[in-house]
Amino acid sequence: MSDVELAPVESFELDHTKVRAPYVRKITVEHGPKGDAITNFDIRLVQPNEGEIPTAGLHTIEHTIAGLLRTRLDGVIDISPFGCRTGFHLIVWGEPSPTDIAVAIKASLEDIAERVRWEDVPGVSAVSCGNYRDHSLHSAREWCRLVLAQGISVDPFDRSVLA
Ligand SMILES: [Zn+2]
C-alpha cells in the first residue's frame, strides 16, 4: 500500500460474487444534523462481472429514468449509473423500503422497454447533455426487457422477485 489515505466505502465491502441481480439493495441511511434521513440504494440491473450495459444504452436509461422515477417516487435526489455499468445508485429523501423502490423501478423500466419513444428521451442535445451523441434507445429497451424478464429481487442475495 502507498501512503495515500482513502476512507472505507460500503459499496466496495459488498461481495459482488455473492449477489444475484437484478435486485434492489439498501446501502445506507444517513441522517443530517436536523434528523433528515437520506437513503442510498444499489439498483443492480446486471449480474456483476458477467455483463454490463453498453454506455449508449445506459446513458439513455439514465436520462429517461431520471424523469420516469420522479413521477412514481417522492423524494428522489439522484439516480446515477455505476462506473462498472451494471446498475445505478439511487439517493432519496426518507427511508422508503426496497420494495417501494423496486415497484417504482420496475414500472419505469417497463415504460422504457415498451412505451418511451425517442422524442420522449430528455436532454439529447449538445445544450443539455455532455455527450449527446452517445445514446441508444434501442439498446436501452433491449436491456430493460432483459432485466424485466429476469425480475427484480428485493433481496440482493436470495431471489425474491416482485410479482
Ligand atoms: Zn447525458
mmCIF file with all atom_site columns, C-alpha atoms and ligand atoms in Angstrom:
data_model
loop_
_atom_site.group_PDB
_atom_site.id
_atom_site.type_symbol
_atom_site.label_atom_id
_atom_site.label_alt_id
_atom_site.label_comp_id
_atom_site.label_asym_id
_atom_site.label_entity_id
_atom_site.label_seq_id
_atom_site.pdbx_PDB_ins_code
_atom_site.Cartn_x
_atom_site.Cartn_y
_atom_site.Cartn_z
_atom_site.occupancy
_atom_site.B_iso_or_equiv
_atom_site.pdbx_formal_charge
_atom_site.auth_seq_id
_atom_site.auth_comp_id
_atom_site.auth_asym_id
_atom_site.auth_atom_id
_atom_site.pdbx_PDB_model_num
ATOM   1   C  CA . MET A 1 1   ? 0.000   0.000   0.000   1.00 0.00 ? 1   MET A CA 1
ATOM   2   C  CA . SER A 1 2   ? 1.088   3.578   -0.605  1.00 0.00 ? 2   SER A CA 1
ATOM   3   C  CA . ASP A 1 3   ? 0.637   6.316   1.996   1.00 0.00 ? 3   ASP A CA 1
ATOM   4   C  CA . VAL A 1 4   ? -2.447  7.705   0.222   1.00 0.00 ? 4   VAL A CA 1
ATOM   5   C  CA . GLU A 1 5   ? -5.410  7.898   2.609   1.00 0.00 ? 5   GLU A CA 1
ATOM   6   C  CA . LEU A 1 6   ? -8.788  6.509   1.466   1.00 0.00 ? 6   LEU A CA 1
ATOM   7   C  CA . ALA A 1 7   ? -11.921 6.289   3.598   1.00 0.00 ? 7   ALA A CA 1
ATOM   8   C  CA . PRO A 1 8   ? -13.683 2.902   3.549   1.00 0.00 ? 8   PRO A CA 1
ATOM   9   C  CA . VAL A 1 9   ? -16.724 2.836   1.238   1.00 0.00 ? 9   VAL A CA 1
ATOM   10  C  CA . GLU A 1 10  ? -19.534 0.354   1.845   1.00 0.00 ? 10  GLU A CA 1
ATOM   11  C  CA . SER A 1 11  ? -20.028 -0.432  -1.844  1.00 0.00 ? 11  SER A CA 1
ATOM   12  C  CA . PHE A 1 12  ? -16.538 -1.932  -2.044  1.00 0.00 ? 12  PHE A CA 1
ATOM   13  C  CA . GLU A 1 13  ? -17.134 -4.069  1.044   1.00 0.00 ? 13  GLU A CA 1
ATOM   14  C  CA . LEU A 1 14  ? -20.007 -5.868  -0.707  1.00 0.00 ? 14  LEU A CA 1
ATOM   15  C  CA . ASP A 1 15  ? -19.001 -9.297  -2.015  1.00 0.00 ? 15  ASP A CA 1
ATOM   16  C  CA . HIS A 1 16  ? -20.024 -8.861  -5.648  1.00 0.00 ? 16  HIS A CA 1
ATOM   17  C  CA . THR A 1 17  ? -19.654 -12.618 -6.256  1.00 0.00 ? 17  THR A CA 1
ATOM   18  C  CA . LYS A 1 18  ? -22.459 -13.382 -3.757  1.00 0.00 ? 18  LYS A CA 1
ATOM   19  C  CA . VAL A 1 19  ? -25.215 -11.164 -5.152  1.00 0.00 ? 19  VAL A CA 1
ATOM   20  C  CA . ARG A 1 20  ? -27.869 -12.251 -7.635  1.00 0.00 ? 20  ARG A CA 1
ATOM   21  C  CA . ALA A 1 21  ? -29.017 -9.457  -9.930  1.00 0.00 ? 21  ALA A CA 1
ATOM   22  C  CA . PRO A 1 22  ? -31.354 -7.847  -10.850 1.00 0.00 ? 22  PRO A CA 1
ATOM   23  C  CA . TYR A 1 23  ? -32.077 -6.548  -7.332  1.00 0.00 ? 23  TYR A CA 1
ATOM   24  C  CA . VAL A 1 24  ? -32.642 -3.515  -5.135  1.00 0.00 ? 24  VAL A CA 1
ATOM   25  C  CA . ARG A 1 25  ? -30.384 -3.263  -2.067  1.00 0.00 ? 25  ARG A CA 1
ATOM   26  C  CA . LYS A 1 26  ? -30.443 -0.652  0.676   1.00 0.00 ? 26  LYS A CA 1
ATOM   27  C  CA . ILE A 1 27  ? -26.833 0.518   1.055   1.00 0.00 ? 27  ILE A CA 1
ATOM   28  C  CA . THR A 1 28  ? -27.039 3.101   3.831   1.00 0.00 ? 28  THR A CA 1
ATOM   29  C  CA . VAL A 1 29  ? -29.330 5.501   5.641   1.00 0.00 ? 29  VAL A CA 1
ATOM   30  C  CA . GLU A 1 30  ? -27.615 8.780   6.557   1.00 0.00 ? 30  GLU A CA 1
ATOM   31  C  CA . HIS A 1 31  ? -29.042 11.304  8.993   1.00 0.00 ? 31  HIS A CA 1
ATOM   32  C  CA . GLY A 1 32  ? -28.361 15.025  8.727   1.00 0.00 ? 32  GLY A CA 1
ATOM   33  C  CA . PRO A 1 33  ? -27.842 17.357  11.712  1.00 0.00 ? 33  PRO A CA 1
ATOM   34  C  CA . LYS A 1 34  ? -31.589 18.136  11.795  1.00 0.00 ? 34  LYS A CA 1
ATOM   35  C  CA . GLY A 1 35  ? -32.561 14.472  11.674  1.00 0.00 ? 35  GLY A CA 1
ATOM   36  C  CA . ASP A 1 36  ? -33.459 14.300  7.999   1.00 0.00 ? 36  ASP A CA 1
ATOM   37  C  CA . ALA A 1 37  ? -32.844 10.840  6.557   1.00 0.00 ? 37  ALA A CA 1
ATOM   38  C  CA . ILE A 1 38  ? -31.327 10.151  3.145   1.00 0.00 ? 38  ILE A CA 1
ATOM   39  C  CA . THR A 1 39  ? -31.196 6.568   1.838   1.00 0.00 ? 39  THR A CA 1
ATOM   40  C  CA . ASN A 1 40  ? -28.769 5.261   -0.757  1.00 0.00 ? 40  ASN A CA 1
ATOM   41  C  CA . PHE A 1 41  ? -29.816 2.211   -2.793  1.00 0.00 ? 41  PHE A CA 1
ATOM   42  C  CA . ASP A 1 42  ? -27.917 -0.152  -5.085  1.00 0.00 ? 42  ASP A CA 1
ATOM   43  C  CA . ILE A 1 43  ? -30.130 -0.713  -8.152  1.00 0.00 ? 43  ILE A CA 1
ATOM   44  C  CA . ARG A 1 44  ? -28.313 -3.654  -9.728  1.00 0.00 ? 44  ARG A CA 1
ATOM   45  C  CA . LEU A 1 45  ? -29.619 -4.500  -13.177 1.00 0.00 ? 45  LEU A CA 1
ATOM   46  C  CA . VAL A 1 46  ? -26.886 -6.834  -14.463 1.00 0.00 ? 46  VAL A CA 1
ATOM   47  C  CA . GLN A 1 47  ? -25.003 -9.612  -12.683 1.00 0.00 ? 47  GLN A CA 1
ATOM   48  C  CA . PRO A 1 48  ? -21.586 -8.217  -11.664 1.00 0.00 ? 48  PRO A CA 1
ATOM   49  C  CA . ASN A 1 49  ? -18.654 -9.462  -13.730 1.00 0.00 ? 49  ASN A CA 1
ATOM   50  C  CA . GLU A 1 50  ? -20.934 -11.340 -16.085 1.00 0.00 ? 50  GLU A CA 1
ATOM   51  C  CA . GLY A 1 51  ? -22.049 -8.413  -18.215 1.00 0.00 ? 51  GLY A CA 1
ATOM   52  C  CA . GLU A 1 52  ? -22.540 -4.665  -18.431 1.00 0.00 ? 52  GLU A CA 1
ATOM   53  C  CA . ILE A 1 53  ? -24.954 -2.346  -20.172 1.00 0.00 ? 53  ILE A CA 1
ATOM   54  C  CA . PRO A 1 54  ? -23.217 -0.638  -23.129 1.00 0.00 ? 54  PRO A CA 1
ATOM   55  C  CA . THR A 1 55  ? -22.608 3.051   -22.496 1.00 0.00 ? 55  THR A CA 1
ATOM   56  C  CA . ALA A 1 56  ? -25.121 4.416   -25.015 1.00 0.00 ? 56  ALA A CA 1
ATOM   57  C  CA . GLY A 1 57  ? -27.997 2.318   -23.669 1.00 0.00 ? 57  GLY A CA 1
ATOM   58  C  CA . LEU A 1 58  ? -27.081 3.029   -20.061 1.00 0.00 ? 58  LEU A CA 1
ATOM   59  C  CA . HIS A 1 59  ? -26.918 6.748   -20.861 1.00 0.00 ? 59  HIS A CA 1
ATOM   60  C  CA . THR A 1 60  ? -30.414 6.688   -22.359 1.00 0.00 ? 60  THR A CA 1
ATOM   61  C  CA . ILE A 1 61  ? -31.774 4.712   -19.396 1.00 0.00 ? 61  ILE A CA 1
ATOM   62  C  CA . GLU A 1 62  ? -30.160 7.307   -17.108 1.00 0.00 ? 62  GLU A CA 1
ATOM   63  C  CA . HIS A 1 63  ? -31.761 10.292  -18.848 1.00 0.00 ? 63  HIS A CA 1
ATOM   64  C  CA . THR A 1 64  ? -35.171 8.667   -19.121 1.00 0.00 ? 64  THR A CA 1
ATOM   65  C  CA . ILE A 1 65  ? -35.435 7.042   -15.713 1.00 0.00 ? 65  ILE A CA 1
ATOM   66  C  CA . ALA A 1 66  ? -34.490 10.375  -14.093 1.00 0.00 ? 66  ALA A CA 1
ATOM   67  C  CA . GLY A 1 67  ? -37.870 11.706  -15.196 1.00 0.00 ? 67  GLY A CA 1
ATOM   68  C  CA . LEU A 1 68  ? -39.926 8.499   -15.025 1.00 0.00 ? 68  LEU A CA 1
ATOM   69  C  CA . LEU A 1 69  ? -38.920 7.601   -11.488 1.00 0.00 ? 69  LEU A CA 1
ATOM   70  C  CA . ARG A 1 70  ? -39.803 11.046  -10.118 1.00 0.00 ? 70  ARG A CA 1
ATOM   71  C  CA . THR A 1 71  ? -43.403 10.593  -11.290 1.00 0.00 ? 71  THR A CA 1
ATOM   72  C  CA . ARG A 1 72  ? -43.645 7.416   -9.183  1.00 0.00 ? 72  ARG A CA 1
ATOM   73  C  CA . LEU A 1 73  ? -41.480 8.031   -6.158  1.00 0.00 ? 73  LEU A CA 1
ATOM   74  C  CA . ASP A 1 74  ? -41.323 11.034  -3.850  1.00 0.00 ? 74  ASP A CA 1
ATOM   75  C  CA . GLY A 1 75  ? -38.023 12.387  -2.638  1.00 0.00 ? 75  GLY A CA 1
ATOM   76  C  CA . VAL A 1 76  ? -35.711 11.306  -5.460  1.00 0.00 ? 76  VAL A CA 1
ATOM   77  C  CA . ILE A 1 77  ? -32.430 13.224  -5.152  1.00 0.00 ? 77  ILE A CA 1
ATOM   78  C  CA . ASP A 1 78  ? -30.383 11.405  -7.781  1.00 0.00 ? 78  ASP A CA 1
ATOM   79  C  CA . ILE A 1 79  ? -30.145 8.224   -9.818  1.00 0.00 ? 79  ILE A CA 1
ATOM   80  C  CA . SER A 1 80  ? -26.748 7.799   -11.480 1.00 0.00 ? 80  SER A CA 1
ATOM   81  C  CA . PRO A 1 81  ? -25.014 4.883   -13.201 1.00 0.00 ? 81  PRO A CA 1
ATOM   82  C  CA . PHE A 1 82  ? -22.220 2.882   -11.619 1.00 0.00 ? 82  PHE A CA 1
ATOM   83  C  CA . GLY A 1 83  ? -18.879 3.141   -13.417 1.00 0.00 ? 83  GLY A CA 1
ATOM   84  C  CA . CYS A 1 84  ? -18.985 -0.652  -13.863 1.00 0.00 ? 84  CYS A CA 1
ATOM   85  C  CA . ARG A 1 85  ? -22.227 -0.173  -15.862 1.00 0.00 ? 85  ARG A CA 1
ATOM   86  C  CA . THR A 1 86  ? -24.117 -2.908  -14.014 1.00 0.00 ? 86  THR A CA 1
ATOM   87  C  CA . GLY A 1 87  ? -26.640 -0.568  -12.400 1.00 0.00 ? 87  GLY A CA 1
ATOM   88  C  CA . PHE A 1 88  ? -27.376 2.685   -10.613 1.00 0.00 ? 88  PHE A CA 1
ATOM   89  C  CA . HIS A 1 89  ? -27.066 4.444   -7.296  1.00 0.00 ? 89  HIS A CA 1
ATOM   90  C  CA . LEU A 1 90  ? -30.400 5.864   -6.192  1.00 0.00 ? 90  LEU A CA 1
ATOM   91  C  CA . ILE A 1 91  ? -30.347 8.521   -3.470  1.00 0.00 ? 91  ILE A CA 1
ATOM   92  C  CA . VAL A 1 92  ? -33.672 9.538   -1.923  1.00 0.00 ? 92  VAL A CA 1
ATOM   93  C  CA . TRP A 1 93  ? -35.004 11.582  0.966   1.00 0.00 ? 93  TRP A CA 1
ATOM   94  C  CA . GLY A 1 94  ? -36.518 9.496   3.750   1.00 0.00 ? 94  GLY A CA 1
ATOM   95  C  CA . GLU A 1 95  ? -36.481 5.753   4.261   1.00 0.00 ? 95  GLU A CA 1
ATOM   96  C  CA . PRO A 1 96  ? -38.550 4.001   1.594   1.00 0.00 ? 96  PRO A CA 1
ATOM   97  C  CA . SER A 1 97  ? -38.314 0.200   1.598   1.00 0.00 ? 97  SER A CA 1
ATOM   98  C  CA . PRO A 1 98  ? -36.534 -1.805  -1.110  1.00 0.00 ? 98  PRO A CA 1
ATOM   99  C  CA . THR A 1 99  ? -39.994 -2.976  -2.211  1.00 0.00 ? 99  THR A CA 1
ATOM   100 C  CA . ASP A 1 100 ? -41.205 0.627   -2.651  1.00 0.00 ? 100 ASP A CA 1
ATOM   101 C  CA . ILE A 1 101 ? -38.129 1.268   -4.782  1.00 0.00 ? 101 ILE A CA 1
ATOM   102 C  CA . ALA A 1 102 ? -38.367 -1.970  -6.772  1.00 0.00 ? 102 ALA A CA 1
ATOM   103 C  CA . VAL A 1 103 ? -42.025 -1.282  -7.671  1.00 0.00 ? 103 VAL A CA 1
ATOM   104 C  CA . ALA A 1 104 ? -41.137 2.197   -8.985  1.00 0.00 ? 104 ALA A CA 1
ATOM   105 C  CA . ILE A 1 105 ? -38.045 0.960   -10.842 1.00 0.00 ? 105 ILE A CA 1
ATOM   106 C  CA . LYS A 1 106 ? -39.949 -1.922  -12.441 1.00 0.00 ? 106 LYS A CA 1
ATOM   107 C  CA . ALA A 1 107 ? -42.719 0.357   -13.728 1.00 0.00 ? 107 ALA A CA 1
ATOM   108 C  CA . SER A 1 108 ? -40.119 2.814   -15.061 1.00 0.00 ? 108 SER A CA 1
ATOM   109 C  CA . LEU A 1 109 ? -38.182 0.064   -16.854 1.00 0.00 ? 109 LEU A CA 1
ATOM   110 C  CA . GLU A 1 110 ? -41.479 -1.189  -18.336 1.00 0.00 ? 110 GLU A CA 1
ATOM   111 C  CA . ASP A 1 111 ? -42.074 2.299   -19.734 1.00 0.00 ? 111 ASP A CA 1
ATOM   112 C  CA . ILE A 1 112 ? -38.600 2.373   -21.300 1.00 0.00 ? 112 ILE A CA 1
ATOM   113 C  CA . ALA A 1 113 ? -38.991 -1.158  -22.677 1.00 0.00 ? 113 ALA A CA 1
ATOM   114 C  CA . GLU A 1 114 ? -42.411 -0.688  -24.233 1.00 0.00 ? 114 GLU A CA 1
ATOM   115 C  CA . ARG A 1 115 ? -43.731 2.881   -24.266 1.00 0.00 ? 115 ARG A CA 1
ATOM   116 C  CA . VAL A 1 116 ? -40.983 5.516   -24.397 1.00 0.00 ? 116 VAL A CA 1
ATOM   117 C  CA . ARG A 1 117 ? -40.271 6.923   -27.873 1.00 0.00 ? 117 ARG A CA 1
ATOM   118 C  CA . TRP A 1 118 ? -37.130 8.729   -28.946 1.00 0.00 ? 118 TRP A CA 1
ATOM   119 C  CA . GLU A 1 119 ? -38.864 12.106  -28.751 1.00 0.00 ? 119 GLU A CA 1
ATOM   120 C  CA . ASP A 1 120 ? -39.642 11.395  -25.060 1.00 0.00 ? 120 ASP A CA 1
ATOM   121 C  CA . VAL A 1 121 ? -35.956 10.966  -24.102 1.00 0.00 ? 121 VAL A CA 1
ATOM   122 C  CA . PRO A 1 122 ? -34.950 14.188  -22.337 1.00 0.00 ? 122 PRO A CA 1
ATOM   123 C  CA . GLY A 1 123 ? -31.692 16.057  -22.729 1.00 0.00 ? 123 GLY A CA 1
ATOM   124 C  CA . VAL A 1 124 ? -30.408 14.632  -26.004 1.00 0.00 ? 124 VAL A CA 1
ATOM   125 C  CA . SER A 1 125 ? -28.876 17.807  -27.403 1.00 0.00 ? 125 SER A CA 1
ATOM   126 C  CA . ALA A 1 126 ? -25.481 19.467  -27.094 1.00 0.00 ? 126 ALA A CA 1
ATOM   127 C  CA . VAL A 1 127 ? -27.112 22.103  -24.871 1.00 0.00 ? 127 VAL A CA 1
ATOM   128 C  CA . SER A 1 128 ? -28.484 19.642  -22.314 1.00 0.00 ? 128 SER A CA 1
ATOM   129 C  CA . CYS A 1 129 ? -26.018 16.717  -22.243 1.00 0.00 ? 129 CYS A CA 1
ATOM   130 C  CA . GLY A 1 130 ? -22.269 16.307  -22.023 1.00 0.00 ? 130 GLY A CA 1
ATOM   131 C  CA . ASN A 1 131 ? -22.126 13.565  -24.679 1.00 0.00 ? 131 ASN A CA 1
ATOM   132 C  CA . TYR A 1 132 ? -25.417 13.772  -26.557 1.00 0.00 ? 132 TYR A CA 1
ATOM   133 C  CA . ARG A 1 133 ? -24.207 11.617  -29.478 1.00 0.00 ? 133 ARG A CA 1
ATOM   134 C  CA . ASP A 1 134 ? -23.758 8.628   -27.165 1.00 0.00 ? 134 ASP A CA 1
ATOM   135 C  CA . HIS A 1 135 ? -27.379 7.497   -26.730 1.00 0.00 ? 135 HIS A CA 1
ATOM   136 C  CA . SER A 1 136 ? -29.308 4.424   -27.831 1.00 0.00 ? 136 SER A CA 1
ATOM   137 C  CA . LEU A 1 137 ? -32.983 3.911   -27.086 1.00 0.00 ? 137 LEU A CA 1
ATOM   138 C  CA . HIS A 1 138 ? -32.809 0.586   -28.904 1.00 0.00 ? 138 HIS A CA 1
ATOM   139 C  CA . SER A 1 139 ? -30.116 -0.660  -26.513 1.00 0.00 ? 139 SER A CA 1
ATOM   140 C  CA . ALA A 1 140 ? -31.943 0.828   -23.514 1.00 0.00 ? 140 ALA A CA 1
ATOM   141 C  CA . ARG A 1 141 ? -35.130 -1.009  -24.478 1.00 0.00 ? 141 ARG A CA 1
ATOM   142 C  CA . GLU A 1 142 ? -33.437 -4.345  -25.037 1.00 0.00 ? 142 GLU A CA 1
ATOM   143 C  CA . TRP A 1 143 ? -31.597 -4.183  -21.722 1.00 0.00 ? 143 TRP A CA 1
ATOM   144 C  CA . CYS A 1 144 ? -34.724 -3.140  -19.827 1.00 0.00 ? 144 CYS A CA 1
ATOM   145 C  CA . ARG A 1 145 ? -36.579 -6.098  -21.384 1.00 0.00 ? 145 ARG A CA 1
ATOM   146 C  CA . LEU A 1 146 ? -33.814 -8.434  -20.280 1.00 0.00 ? 146 LEU A CA 1
ATOM   147 C  CA . VAL A 1 147 ? -33.897 -7.098  -16.699 1.00 0.00 ? 147 VAL A CA 1
ATOM   148 C  CA . LEU A 1 148 ? -37.700 -7.370  -16.564 1.00 0.00 ? 148 LEU A CA 1
ATOM   149 C  CA . ALA A 1 149 ? -37.629 -10.933 -17.923 1.00 0.00 ? 149 ALA A CA 1
ATOM   150 C  CA . GLN A 1 150 ? -35.336 -11.898 -15.034 1.00 0.00 ? 150 GLN A CA 1
ATOM   151 C  CA . GLY A 1 151 ? -37.413 -9.996  -12.461 1.00 0.00 ? 151 GLY A CA 1
ATOM   152 C  CA . ILE A 1 152 ? -36.269 -7.525  -9.816  1.00 0.00 ? 152 ILE A CA 1
ATOM   153 C  CA . SER A 1 153 ? -35.488 -9.056  -6.433  1.00 0.00 ? 153 SER A CA 1
ATOM   154 C  CA . VAL A 1 154 ? -35.921 -7.109  -3.189  1.00 0.00 ? 154 VAL A CA 1
ATOM   155 C  CA . ASP A 1 155 ? -33.184 -9.264  -1.635  1.00 0.00 ? 155 ASP A CA 1
ATOM   156 C  CA . PRO A 1 156 ? -29.680 -8.997  -3.154  1.00 0.00 ? 156 PRO A CA 1
ATOM   157 C  CA . PHE A 1 157 ? -28.572 -12.497 -2.115  1.00 0.00 ? 157 PHE A CA 1
ATOM   158 C  CA . ASP A 1 158 ? -31.711 -14.664 -2.372  1.00 0.00 ? 158 ASP A CA 1
ATOM   159 C  CA . ARG A 1 159 ? -34.037 -14.179 -5.296  1.00 0.00 ? 159 ARG A CA 1
ATOM   160 C  CA . SER A 1 160 ? -37.260 -12.634 -4.005  1.00 0.00 ? 160 SER A CA 1
ATOM   161 C  CA . VAL A 1 161 ? -38.710 -11.276 -7.204  1.00 0.00 ? 161 VAL A CA 1
ATOM   162 C  CA . LEU A 1 162 ? -41.553 -8.768  -7.384  1.00 0.00 ? 162 LEU A CA 1
ATOM   163 C  CA . ALA A 1 163 ? -44.752 -10.144 -8.870  1.00 0.00 ? 163 ALA A CA 1
HETATM 164 ZN ZN . ZN  B 2 .   ? -26.218 12.828  -20.825 1.00 0.00 ? 1   ZN  B ZN 1
#
